[in-house]
Coordinates of C-alpha atoms (C1' of nucleotides) in Angstrom, one line a residue:
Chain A
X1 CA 2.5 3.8 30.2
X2 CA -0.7 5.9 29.6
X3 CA -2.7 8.0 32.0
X4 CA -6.2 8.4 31.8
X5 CA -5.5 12.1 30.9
X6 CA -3.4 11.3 27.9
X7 CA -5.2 8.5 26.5
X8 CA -8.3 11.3 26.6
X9 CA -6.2 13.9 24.5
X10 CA -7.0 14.3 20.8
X11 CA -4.5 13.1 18.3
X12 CA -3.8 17.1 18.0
X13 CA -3.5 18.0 21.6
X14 CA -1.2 15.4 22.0
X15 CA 1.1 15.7 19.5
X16 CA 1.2 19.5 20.7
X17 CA 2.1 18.4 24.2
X18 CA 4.7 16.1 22.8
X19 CA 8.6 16.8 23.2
X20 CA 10.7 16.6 20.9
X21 CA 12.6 13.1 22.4
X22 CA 15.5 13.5 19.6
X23 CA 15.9 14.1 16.3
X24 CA 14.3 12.5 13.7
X25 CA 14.9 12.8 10.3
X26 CA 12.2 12.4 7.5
X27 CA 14.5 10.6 5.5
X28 CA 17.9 9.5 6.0
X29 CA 20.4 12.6 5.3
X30 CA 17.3 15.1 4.8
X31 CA 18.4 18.2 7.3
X32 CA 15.5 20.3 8.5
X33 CA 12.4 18.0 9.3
X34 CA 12.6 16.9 12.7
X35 CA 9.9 15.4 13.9
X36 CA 7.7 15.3 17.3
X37 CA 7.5 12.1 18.8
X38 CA 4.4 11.1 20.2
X39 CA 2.5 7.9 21.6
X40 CA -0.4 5.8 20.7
X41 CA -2.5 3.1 22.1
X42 CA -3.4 0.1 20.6
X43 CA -7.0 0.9 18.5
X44 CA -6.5 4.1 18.5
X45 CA -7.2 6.4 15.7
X46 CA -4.2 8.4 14.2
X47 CA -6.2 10.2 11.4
X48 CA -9.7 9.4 10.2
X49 CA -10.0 9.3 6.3
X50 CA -11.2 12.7 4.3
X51 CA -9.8 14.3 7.1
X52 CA -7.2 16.9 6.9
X53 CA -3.8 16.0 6.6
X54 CA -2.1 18.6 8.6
X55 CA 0.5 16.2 9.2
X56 CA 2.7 12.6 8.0
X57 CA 4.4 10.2 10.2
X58 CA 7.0 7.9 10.4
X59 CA 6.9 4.4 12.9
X60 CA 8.9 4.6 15.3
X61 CA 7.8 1.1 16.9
X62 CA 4.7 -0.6 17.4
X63 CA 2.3 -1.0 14.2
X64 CA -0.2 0.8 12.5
X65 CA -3.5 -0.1 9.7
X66 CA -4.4 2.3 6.9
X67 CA -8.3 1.2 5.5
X68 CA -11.3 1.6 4.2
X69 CA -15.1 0.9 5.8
X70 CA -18.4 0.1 4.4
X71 CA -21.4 1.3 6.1
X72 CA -22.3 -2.0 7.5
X73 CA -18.8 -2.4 9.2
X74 CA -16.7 -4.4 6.1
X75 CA -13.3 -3.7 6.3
X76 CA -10.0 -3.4 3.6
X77 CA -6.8 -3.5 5.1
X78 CA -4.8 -1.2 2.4
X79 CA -1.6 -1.2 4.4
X80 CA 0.6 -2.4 8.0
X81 CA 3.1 0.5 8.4
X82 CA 6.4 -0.8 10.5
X83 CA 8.9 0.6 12.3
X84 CA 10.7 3.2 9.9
X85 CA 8.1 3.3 7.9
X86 CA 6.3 6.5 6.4
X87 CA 2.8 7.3 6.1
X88 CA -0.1 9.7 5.9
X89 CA 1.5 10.9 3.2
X90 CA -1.1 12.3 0.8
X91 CA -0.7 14.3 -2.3
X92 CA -3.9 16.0 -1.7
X93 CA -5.2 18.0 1.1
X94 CA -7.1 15.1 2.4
X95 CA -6.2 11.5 4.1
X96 CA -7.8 8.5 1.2
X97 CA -7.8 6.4 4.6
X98 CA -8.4 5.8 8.0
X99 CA -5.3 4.8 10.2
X100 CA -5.0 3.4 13.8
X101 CA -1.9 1.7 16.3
X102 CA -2.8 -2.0 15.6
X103 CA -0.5 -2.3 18.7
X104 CA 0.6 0.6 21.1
X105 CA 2.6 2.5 18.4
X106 CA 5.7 5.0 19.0
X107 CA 5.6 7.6 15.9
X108 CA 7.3 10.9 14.8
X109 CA 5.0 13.5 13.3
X110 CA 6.0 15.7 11.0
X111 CA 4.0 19.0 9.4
X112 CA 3.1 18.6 5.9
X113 CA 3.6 22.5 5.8
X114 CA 6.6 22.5 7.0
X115 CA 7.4 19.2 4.0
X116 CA 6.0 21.2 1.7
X117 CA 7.7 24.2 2.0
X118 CA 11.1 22.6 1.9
X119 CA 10.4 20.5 -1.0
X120 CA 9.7 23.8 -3.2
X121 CA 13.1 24.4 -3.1
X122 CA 15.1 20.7 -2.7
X123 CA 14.2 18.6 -5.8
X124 CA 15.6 15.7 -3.8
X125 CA 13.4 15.9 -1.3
X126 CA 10.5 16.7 -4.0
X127 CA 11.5 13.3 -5.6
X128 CA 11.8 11.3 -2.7
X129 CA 7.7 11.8 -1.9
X130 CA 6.9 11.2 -5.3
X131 CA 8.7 7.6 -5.1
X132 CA 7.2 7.1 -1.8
X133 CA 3.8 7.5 -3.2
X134 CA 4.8 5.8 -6.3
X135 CA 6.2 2.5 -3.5
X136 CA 3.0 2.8 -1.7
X137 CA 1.2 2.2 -5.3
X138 CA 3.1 -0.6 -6.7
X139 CA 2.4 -2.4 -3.3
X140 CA -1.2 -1.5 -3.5
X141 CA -1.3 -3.0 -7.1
X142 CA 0.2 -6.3 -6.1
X143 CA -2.3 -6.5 -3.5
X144 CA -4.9 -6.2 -5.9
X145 CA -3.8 -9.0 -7.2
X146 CA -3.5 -10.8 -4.5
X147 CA -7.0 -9.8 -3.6
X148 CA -8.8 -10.2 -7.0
X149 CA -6.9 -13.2 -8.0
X150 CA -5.9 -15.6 -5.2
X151 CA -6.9 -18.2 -2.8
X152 CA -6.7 -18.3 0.6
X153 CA -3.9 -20.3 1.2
X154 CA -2.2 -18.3 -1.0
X155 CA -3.0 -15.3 0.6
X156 CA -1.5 -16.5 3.6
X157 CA 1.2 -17.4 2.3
X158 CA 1.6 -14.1 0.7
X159 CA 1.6 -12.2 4.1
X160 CA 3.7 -14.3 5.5
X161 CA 6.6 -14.3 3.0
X162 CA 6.0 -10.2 2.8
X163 CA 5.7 -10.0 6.8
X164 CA 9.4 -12.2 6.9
X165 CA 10.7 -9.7 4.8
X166 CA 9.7 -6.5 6.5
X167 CA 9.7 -8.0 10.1
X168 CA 12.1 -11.5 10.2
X169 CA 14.7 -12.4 11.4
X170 CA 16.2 -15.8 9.8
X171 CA 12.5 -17.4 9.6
X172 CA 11.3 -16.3 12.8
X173 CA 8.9 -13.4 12.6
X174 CA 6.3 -12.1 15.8
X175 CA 2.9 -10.7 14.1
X176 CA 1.6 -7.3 15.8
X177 CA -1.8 -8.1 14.4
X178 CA -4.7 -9.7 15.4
X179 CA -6.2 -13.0 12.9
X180 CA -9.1 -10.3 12.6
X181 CA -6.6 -7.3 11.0
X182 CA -5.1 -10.4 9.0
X183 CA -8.2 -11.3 8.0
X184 CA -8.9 -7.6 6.7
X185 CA -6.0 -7.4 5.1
X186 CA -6.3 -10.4 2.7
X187 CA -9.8 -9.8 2.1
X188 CA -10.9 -13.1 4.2
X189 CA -12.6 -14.1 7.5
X190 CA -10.5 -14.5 10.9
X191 CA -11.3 -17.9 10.6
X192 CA -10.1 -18.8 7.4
X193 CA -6.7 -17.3 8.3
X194 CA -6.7 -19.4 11.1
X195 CA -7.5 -22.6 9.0
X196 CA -4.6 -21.6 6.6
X197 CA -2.0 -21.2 9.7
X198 CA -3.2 -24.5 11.0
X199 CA -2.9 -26.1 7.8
X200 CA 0.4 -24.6 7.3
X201 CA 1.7 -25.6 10.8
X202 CA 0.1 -29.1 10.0
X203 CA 2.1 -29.8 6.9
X204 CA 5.4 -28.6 8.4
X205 CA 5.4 -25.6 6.5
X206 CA 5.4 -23.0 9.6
X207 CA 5.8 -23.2 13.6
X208 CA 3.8 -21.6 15.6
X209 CA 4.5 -20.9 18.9
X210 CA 1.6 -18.8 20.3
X211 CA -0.7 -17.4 18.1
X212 CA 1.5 -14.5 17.0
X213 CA 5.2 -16.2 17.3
X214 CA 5.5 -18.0 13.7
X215 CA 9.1 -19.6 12.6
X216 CA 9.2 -20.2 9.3
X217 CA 10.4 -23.8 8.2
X218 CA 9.8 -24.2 4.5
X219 CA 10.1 -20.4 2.5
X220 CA 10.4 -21.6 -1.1
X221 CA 7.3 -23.7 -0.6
X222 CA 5.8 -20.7 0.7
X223 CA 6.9 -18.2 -1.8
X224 CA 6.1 -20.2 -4.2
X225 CA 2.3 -20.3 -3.2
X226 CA 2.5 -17.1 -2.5
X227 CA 3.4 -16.2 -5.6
X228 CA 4.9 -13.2 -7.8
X229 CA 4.5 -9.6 -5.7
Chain B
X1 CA -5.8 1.3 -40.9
X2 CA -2.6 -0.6 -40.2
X3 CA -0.6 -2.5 -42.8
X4 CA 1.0 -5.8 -42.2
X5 CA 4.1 -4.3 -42.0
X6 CA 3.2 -2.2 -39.1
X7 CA 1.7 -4.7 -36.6
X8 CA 4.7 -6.2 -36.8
X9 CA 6.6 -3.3 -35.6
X10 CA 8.1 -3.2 -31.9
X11 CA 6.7 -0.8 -30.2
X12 CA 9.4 1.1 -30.1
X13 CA 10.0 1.1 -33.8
X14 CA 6.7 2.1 -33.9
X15 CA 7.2 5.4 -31.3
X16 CA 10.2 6.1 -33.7
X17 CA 8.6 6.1 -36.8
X18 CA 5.8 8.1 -35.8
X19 CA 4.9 11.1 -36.9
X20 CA 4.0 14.2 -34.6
X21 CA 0.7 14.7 -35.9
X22 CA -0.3 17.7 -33.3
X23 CA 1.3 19.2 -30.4
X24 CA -0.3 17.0 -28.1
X25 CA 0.7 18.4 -24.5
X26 CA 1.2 16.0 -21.6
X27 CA -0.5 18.4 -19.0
X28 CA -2.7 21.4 -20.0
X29 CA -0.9 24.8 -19.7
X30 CA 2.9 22.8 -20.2
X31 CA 4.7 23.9 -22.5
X32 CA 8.2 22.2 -24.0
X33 CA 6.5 18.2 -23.6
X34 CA 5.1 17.5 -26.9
X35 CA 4.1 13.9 -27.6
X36 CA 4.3 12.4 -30.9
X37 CA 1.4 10.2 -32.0
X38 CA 0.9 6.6 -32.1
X39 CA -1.4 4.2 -33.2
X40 CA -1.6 0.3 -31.5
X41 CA -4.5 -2.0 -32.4
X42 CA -6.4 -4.0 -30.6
X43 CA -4.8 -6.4 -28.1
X44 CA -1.6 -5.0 -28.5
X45 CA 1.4 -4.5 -25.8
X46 CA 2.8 -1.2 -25.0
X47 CA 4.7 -2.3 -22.8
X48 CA 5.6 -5.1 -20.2
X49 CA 5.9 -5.8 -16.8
X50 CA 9.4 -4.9 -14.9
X51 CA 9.9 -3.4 -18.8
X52 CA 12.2 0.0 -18.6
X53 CA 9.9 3.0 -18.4
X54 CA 11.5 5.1 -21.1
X55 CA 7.9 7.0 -22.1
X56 CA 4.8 8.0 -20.6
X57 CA 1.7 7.9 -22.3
X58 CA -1.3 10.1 -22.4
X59 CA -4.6 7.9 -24.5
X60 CA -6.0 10.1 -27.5
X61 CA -8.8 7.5 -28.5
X62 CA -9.3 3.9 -27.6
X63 CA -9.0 2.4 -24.3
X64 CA -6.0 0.6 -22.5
X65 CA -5.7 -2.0 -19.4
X66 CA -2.9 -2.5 -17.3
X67 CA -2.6 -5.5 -15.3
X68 CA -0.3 -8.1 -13.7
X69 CA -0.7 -11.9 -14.5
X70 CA 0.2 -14.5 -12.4
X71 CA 2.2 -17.9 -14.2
X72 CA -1.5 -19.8 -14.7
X73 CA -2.9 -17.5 -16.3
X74 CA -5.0 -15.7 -13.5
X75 CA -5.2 -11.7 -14.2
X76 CA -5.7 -8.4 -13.0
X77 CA -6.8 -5.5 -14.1
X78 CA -5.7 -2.7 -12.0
X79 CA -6.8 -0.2 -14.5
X80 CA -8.4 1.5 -17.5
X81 CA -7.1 4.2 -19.2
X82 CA -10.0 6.6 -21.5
X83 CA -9.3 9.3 -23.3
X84 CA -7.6 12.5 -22.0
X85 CA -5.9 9.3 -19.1
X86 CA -2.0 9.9 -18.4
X87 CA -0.6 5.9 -17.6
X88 CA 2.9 4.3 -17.4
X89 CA 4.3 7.3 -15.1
X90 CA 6.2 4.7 -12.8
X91 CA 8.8 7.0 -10.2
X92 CA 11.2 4.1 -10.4
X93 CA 12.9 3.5 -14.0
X94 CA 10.7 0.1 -14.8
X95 CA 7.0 -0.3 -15.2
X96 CA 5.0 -2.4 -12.8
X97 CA 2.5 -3.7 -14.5
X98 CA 1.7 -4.8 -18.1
X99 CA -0.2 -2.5 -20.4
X100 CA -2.3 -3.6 -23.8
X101 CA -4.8 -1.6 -26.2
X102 CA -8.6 -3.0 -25.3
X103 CA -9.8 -1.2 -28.5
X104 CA -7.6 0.2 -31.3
X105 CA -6.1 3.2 -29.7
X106 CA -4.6 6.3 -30.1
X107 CA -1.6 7.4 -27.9
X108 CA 0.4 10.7 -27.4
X109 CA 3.9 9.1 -26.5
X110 CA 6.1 11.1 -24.0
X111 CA 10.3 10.2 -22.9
X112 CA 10.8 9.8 -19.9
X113 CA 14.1 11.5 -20.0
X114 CA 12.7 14.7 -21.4
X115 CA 10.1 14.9 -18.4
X116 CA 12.7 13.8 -15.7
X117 CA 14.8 17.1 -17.6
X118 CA 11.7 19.5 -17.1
X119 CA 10.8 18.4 -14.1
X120 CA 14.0 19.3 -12.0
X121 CA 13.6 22.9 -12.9
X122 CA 9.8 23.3 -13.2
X123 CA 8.1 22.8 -9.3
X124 CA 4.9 22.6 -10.9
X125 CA 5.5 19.7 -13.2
X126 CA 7.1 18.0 -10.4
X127 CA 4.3 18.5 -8.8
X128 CA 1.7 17.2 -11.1
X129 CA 3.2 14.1 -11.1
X130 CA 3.4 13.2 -8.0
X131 CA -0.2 13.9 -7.5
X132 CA -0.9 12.1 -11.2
X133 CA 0.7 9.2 -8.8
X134 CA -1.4 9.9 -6.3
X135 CA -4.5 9.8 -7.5
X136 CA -3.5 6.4 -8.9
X137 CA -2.5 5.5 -5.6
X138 CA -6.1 6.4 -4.3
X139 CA -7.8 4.4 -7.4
X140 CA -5.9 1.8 -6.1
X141 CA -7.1 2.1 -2.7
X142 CA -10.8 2.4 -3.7
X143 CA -10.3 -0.8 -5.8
X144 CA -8.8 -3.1 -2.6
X145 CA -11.9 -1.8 -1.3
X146 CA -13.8 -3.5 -3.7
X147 CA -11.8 -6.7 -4.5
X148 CA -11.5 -7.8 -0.8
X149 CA -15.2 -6.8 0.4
X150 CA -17.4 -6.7 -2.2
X151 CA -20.0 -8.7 -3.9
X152 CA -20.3 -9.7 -7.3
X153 CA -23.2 -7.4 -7.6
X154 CA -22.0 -4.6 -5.7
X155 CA -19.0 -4.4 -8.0
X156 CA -20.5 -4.4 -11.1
X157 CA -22.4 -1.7 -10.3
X158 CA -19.5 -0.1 -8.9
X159 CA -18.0 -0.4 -11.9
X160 CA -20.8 0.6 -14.1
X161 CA -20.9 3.9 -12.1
X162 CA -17.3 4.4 -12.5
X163 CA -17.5 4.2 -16.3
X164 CA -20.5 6.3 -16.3
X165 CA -18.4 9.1 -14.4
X166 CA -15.7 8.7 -17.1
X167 CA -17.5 8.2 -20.2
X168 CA -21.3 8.3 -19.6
X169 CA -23.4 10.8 -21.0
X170 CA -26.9 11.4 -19.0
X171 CA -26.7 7.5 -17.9
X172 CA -26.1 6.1 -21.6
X173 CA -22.4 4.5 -22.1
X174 CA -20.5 2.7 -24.2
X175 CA -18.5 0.4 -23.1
X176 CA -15.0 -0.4 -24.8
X177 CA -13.8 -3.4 -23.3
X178 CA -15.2 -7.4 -23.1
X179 CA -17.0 -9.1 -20.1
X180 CA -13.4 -10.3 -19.9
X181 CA -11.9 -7.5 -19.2
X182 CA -14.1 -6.4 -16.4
X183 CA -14.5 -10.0 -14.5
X184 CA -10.5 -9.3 -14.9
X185 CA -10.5 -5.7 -13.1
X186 CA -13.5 -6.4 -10.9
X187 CA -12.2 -10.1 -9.3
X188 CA -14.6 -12.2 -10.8
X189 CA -15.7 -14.7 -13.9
X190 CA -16.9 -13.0 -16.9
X191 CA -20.2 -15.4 -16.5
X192 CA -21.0 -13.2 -13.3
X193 CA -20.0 -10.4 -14.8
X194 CA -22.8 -11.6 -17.3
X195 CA -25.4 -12.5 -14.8
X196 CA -25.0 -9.4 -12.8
X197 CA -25.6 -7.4 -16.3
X198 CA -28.9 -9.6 -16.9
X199 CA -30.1 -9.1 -13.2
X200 CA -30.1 -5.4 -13.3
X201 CA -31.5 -5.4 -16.4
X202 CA -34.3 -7.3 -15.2
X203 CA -34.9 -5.3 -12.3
X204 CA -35.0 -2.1 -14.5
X205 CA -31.7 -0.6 -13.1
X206 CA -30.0 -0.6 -16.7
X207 CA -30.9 -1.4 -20.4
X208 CA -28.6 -3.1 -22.4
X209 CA -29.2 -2.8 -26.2
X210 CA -25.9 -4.7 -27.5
X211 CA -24.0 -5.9 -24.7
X212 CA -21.6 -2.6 -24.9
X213 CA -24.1 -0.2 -24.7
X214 CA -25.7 0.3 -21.7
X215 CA -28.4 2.8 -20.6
X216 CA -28.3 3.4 -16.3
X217 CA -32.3 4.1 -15.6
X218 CA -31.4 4.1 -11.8
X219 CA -28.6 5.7 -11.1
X220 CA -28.8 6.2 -7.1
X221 CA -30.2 2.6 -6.9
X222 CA -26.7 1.7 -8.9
X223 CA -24.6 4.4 -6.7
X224 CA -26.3 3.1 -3.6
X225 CA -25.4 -1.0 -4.4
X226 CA -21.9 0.2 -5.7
X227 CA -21.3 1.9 -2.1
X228 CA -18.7 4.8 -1.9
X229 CA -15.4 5.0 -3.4
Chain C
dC1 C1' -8.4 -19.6 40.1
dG2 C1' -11.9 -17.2 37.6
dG3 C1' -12.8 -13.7 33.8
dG4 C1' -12.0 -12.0 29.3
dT5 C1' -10.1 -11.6 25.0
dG6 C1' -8.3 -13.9 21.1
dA7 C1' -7.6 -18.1 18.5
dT8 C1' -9.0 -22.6 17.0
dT9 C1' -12.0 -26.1 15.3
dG10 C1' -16.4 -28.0 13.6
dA11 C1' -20.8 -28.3 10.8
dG12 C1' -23.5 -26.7 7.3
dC13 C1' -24.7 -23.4 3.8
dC14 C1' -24.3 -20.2 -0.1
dC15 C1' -22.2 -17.3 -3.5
dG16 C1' -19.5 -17.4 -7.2
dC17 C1' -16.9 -20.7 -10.0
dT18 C1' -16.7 -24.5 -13.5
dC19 C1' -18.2 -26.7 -17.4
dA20 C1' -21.3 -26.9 -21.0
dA21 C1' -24.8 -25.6 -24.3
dC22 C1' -26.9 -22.3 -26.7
dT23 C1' -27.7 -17.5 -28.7
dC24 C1' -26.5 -13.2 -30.8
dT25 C1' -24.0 -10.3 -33.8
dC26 C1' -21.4 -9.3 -37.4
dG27 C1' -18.4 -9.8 -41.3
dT28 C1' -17.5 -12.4 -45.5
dG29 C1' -18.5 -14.6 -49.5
dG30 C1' -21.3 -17.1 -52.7
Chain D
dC1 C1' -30.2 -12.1 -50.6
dC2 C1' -29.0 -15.8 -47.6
dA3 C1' -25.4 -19.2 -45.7
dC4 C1' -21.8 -19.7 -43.0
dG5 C1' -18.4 -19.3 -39.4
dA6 C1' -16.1 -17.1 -35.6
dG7 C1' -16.1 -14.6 -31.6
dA8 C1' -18.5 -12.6 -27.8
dG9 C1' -22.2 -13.0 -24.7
dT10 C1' -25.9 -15.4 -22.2
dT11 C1' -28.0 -19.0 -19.6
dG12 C1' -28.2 -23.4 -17.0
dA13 C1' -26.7 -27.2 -13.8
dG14 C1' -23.9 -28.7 -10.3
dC15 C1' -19.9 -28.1 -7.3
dG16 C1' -16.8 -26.4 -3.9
dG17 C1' -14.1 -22.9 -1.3
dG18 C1' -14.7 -19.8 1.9
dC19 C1' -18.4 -17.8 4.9
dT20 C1' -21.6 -18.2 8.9
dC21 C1' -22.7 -19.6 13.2
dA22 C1' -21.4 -21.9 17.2
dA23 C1' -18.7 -24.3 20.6
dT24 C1' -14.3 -25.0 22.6
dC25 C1' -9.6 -23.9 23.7
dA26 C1' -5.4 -21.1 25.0
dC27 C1' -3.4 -17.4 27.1
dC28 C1' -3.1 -13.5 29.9
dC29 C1' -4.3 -10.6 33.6
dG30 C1' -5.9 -9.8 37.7

DNA sequence: CGGGTGATTGAGCCCGCTCAACTCTCGTGG
DNA sequence: CCACGAGAGTTGAGCGGGCTCAATCACCCG
């Protein structure tokens, strides 16, 4: 899917390069922001944080992880962005985060110029951002919750019931991420994630079927450890 | 201060009766939002979870915490509100967390309605709160940060720097809230919370003269254990 | 069939939690 | 002036959930 030329490209150049496959709205019934569409490999980097944020973007398929780094390499998860999905979306001039295709990722780019200027003058559009932003925080203050206050099976069980939601079809859901990204989103090891999973398969409340293939079988018990948000 | 009569007040009964004391204005340079004045004491709600956001608050004096609670008991805090603080500015019409006076505090008291009104016809106001919600929004980020990769000592100081940025004068602070409240916003058991104070007393990073008032003697040593954000 | 990455499982340890005792501060009243 | 009590904070002892380190397993790709 990727030549060696491509995969060289900066995030720039190749959004530059990239046609315009169709046309993509911003959001649904919002004339006048089509966006590029352009490709991604799996680890690569999107936008690094404190970096400019010349433009947003919207999932198109594959997967993408929005964190924070230590120094020493510690990672926090703030977000997985899914297909039809926004992101990048910063009030300020400047990304708070670092984001990267967890898996090889299909996006639509958009200028934040080019939002900008169109918002001045549609208070729709003006409003839709805000509650965007205001979405993104009520999720991130749930997960604070989750992250101050919960165990690990809980956590688990947290992901799993919001990844069925976002991503399942009837119980069955198929993870994009690694136990490592899991891991990094619930504020765990890679290990412990995989002790909860097996613990979870054990007691008949999931299926797995391959690491990344999980069937739901019991999602009261899970929501209920899971808990509120 | 507060008569019987008063505490038992709703809070809206409270909002009602209130007198506009000054023009308090929600941002600076905003004309045509003025809040009207209102006292809560100590421990008291302003308003609950999933509770209709019909005003916006701005905090005068005092302090306030908004959290989110699980059914045991278990909380978190996602945030403190000082002085010269804007809170409860949710985009969609309910709040998302719960919100209760640390200290007895004063509150300027905005409707929603009326800034909804301005807004639609005022780009800058518009504006200002999305990036109000934004900012949040990158509090919240910084604080996943912490919660899922920290250790008990690096958030403490974390913390401590925080509050110094807010309310510290040249290193010495006071602190409004309980060892309670901060195990509950930093993810930890207010006995930690406790030891971590004692250690970096010990090892001449603070001075604690009362447990609320705190002298920073290191500052960069503190910065440097609280890592960024 | 090998090689490599990702996931699972095991063993032992440690940081932060739990439970408990004690101290400090401060307001109230004799 | 001290006595008293209540709430907040500190300190100690021991435990346990999740981490660390390590070995093994599963699954793709050639």
């Amino acid at each position: 899917m990727y030549t060696d030329s491509q995969v060289a490209l900066t995030a720039k150049a190749r959004i530059a390069r990239s046609a315009p496959v169709g046309e993509v709205e911003l959001f649904a019934g919002c004339q006048g922001l089509i966006g590029v569409v352009s490709r991604y490999p799996r680890d690569e980097e999107i936008y690094g944080e404190a970096e400019e944020a010349e433009f947003t973007y919207k999932v198109i398929s594959g997967a993408v992880r929005t964190y924070k780094i230590l120094d020493d390499g510690r990672r926090q998860i703030a977000a997985f962005h899914l297909p039809g999905d926004l992101f990048g979306l910063e009030s300020g001039g400047r990304h708070t985060l670092t984001a990267e295709a967890v898996a090889d990722t299909t996006l639509a780019v958009y200028k934040r110029r080019q939002i900008d200027a169109l918002s001045e003058h549609n208070v729709d559009l003006a409003c839709q951002l805000w509650r965007l932003t205001a979405a993104n925080l009520g999720h991130a203050e749930s997960h604070m919750l989750l992250l101050g206050r919960k165990c690990a099976l809980e956590r688990v069980a947290a992901f799993l019931v919001e990844m069925e939601q976002r991503i399942g079809d009837q119980g069955a859901l198929e993870l994009p991420m690694s136990r490592r990204d899991i891991a990094d989103y619930l504020g765990l090891t890679l290990e412990t994630v995989s002790r909860a999973f097996s613990q979870l398969q054990s007691n008949g409340t999931l299926e797995l079927s391959g690491a990344r293939r999980v069937r739901l079988l019991r999602r009261k018990a899970l929501a209920d450890l899971g808990g509120a948000g």
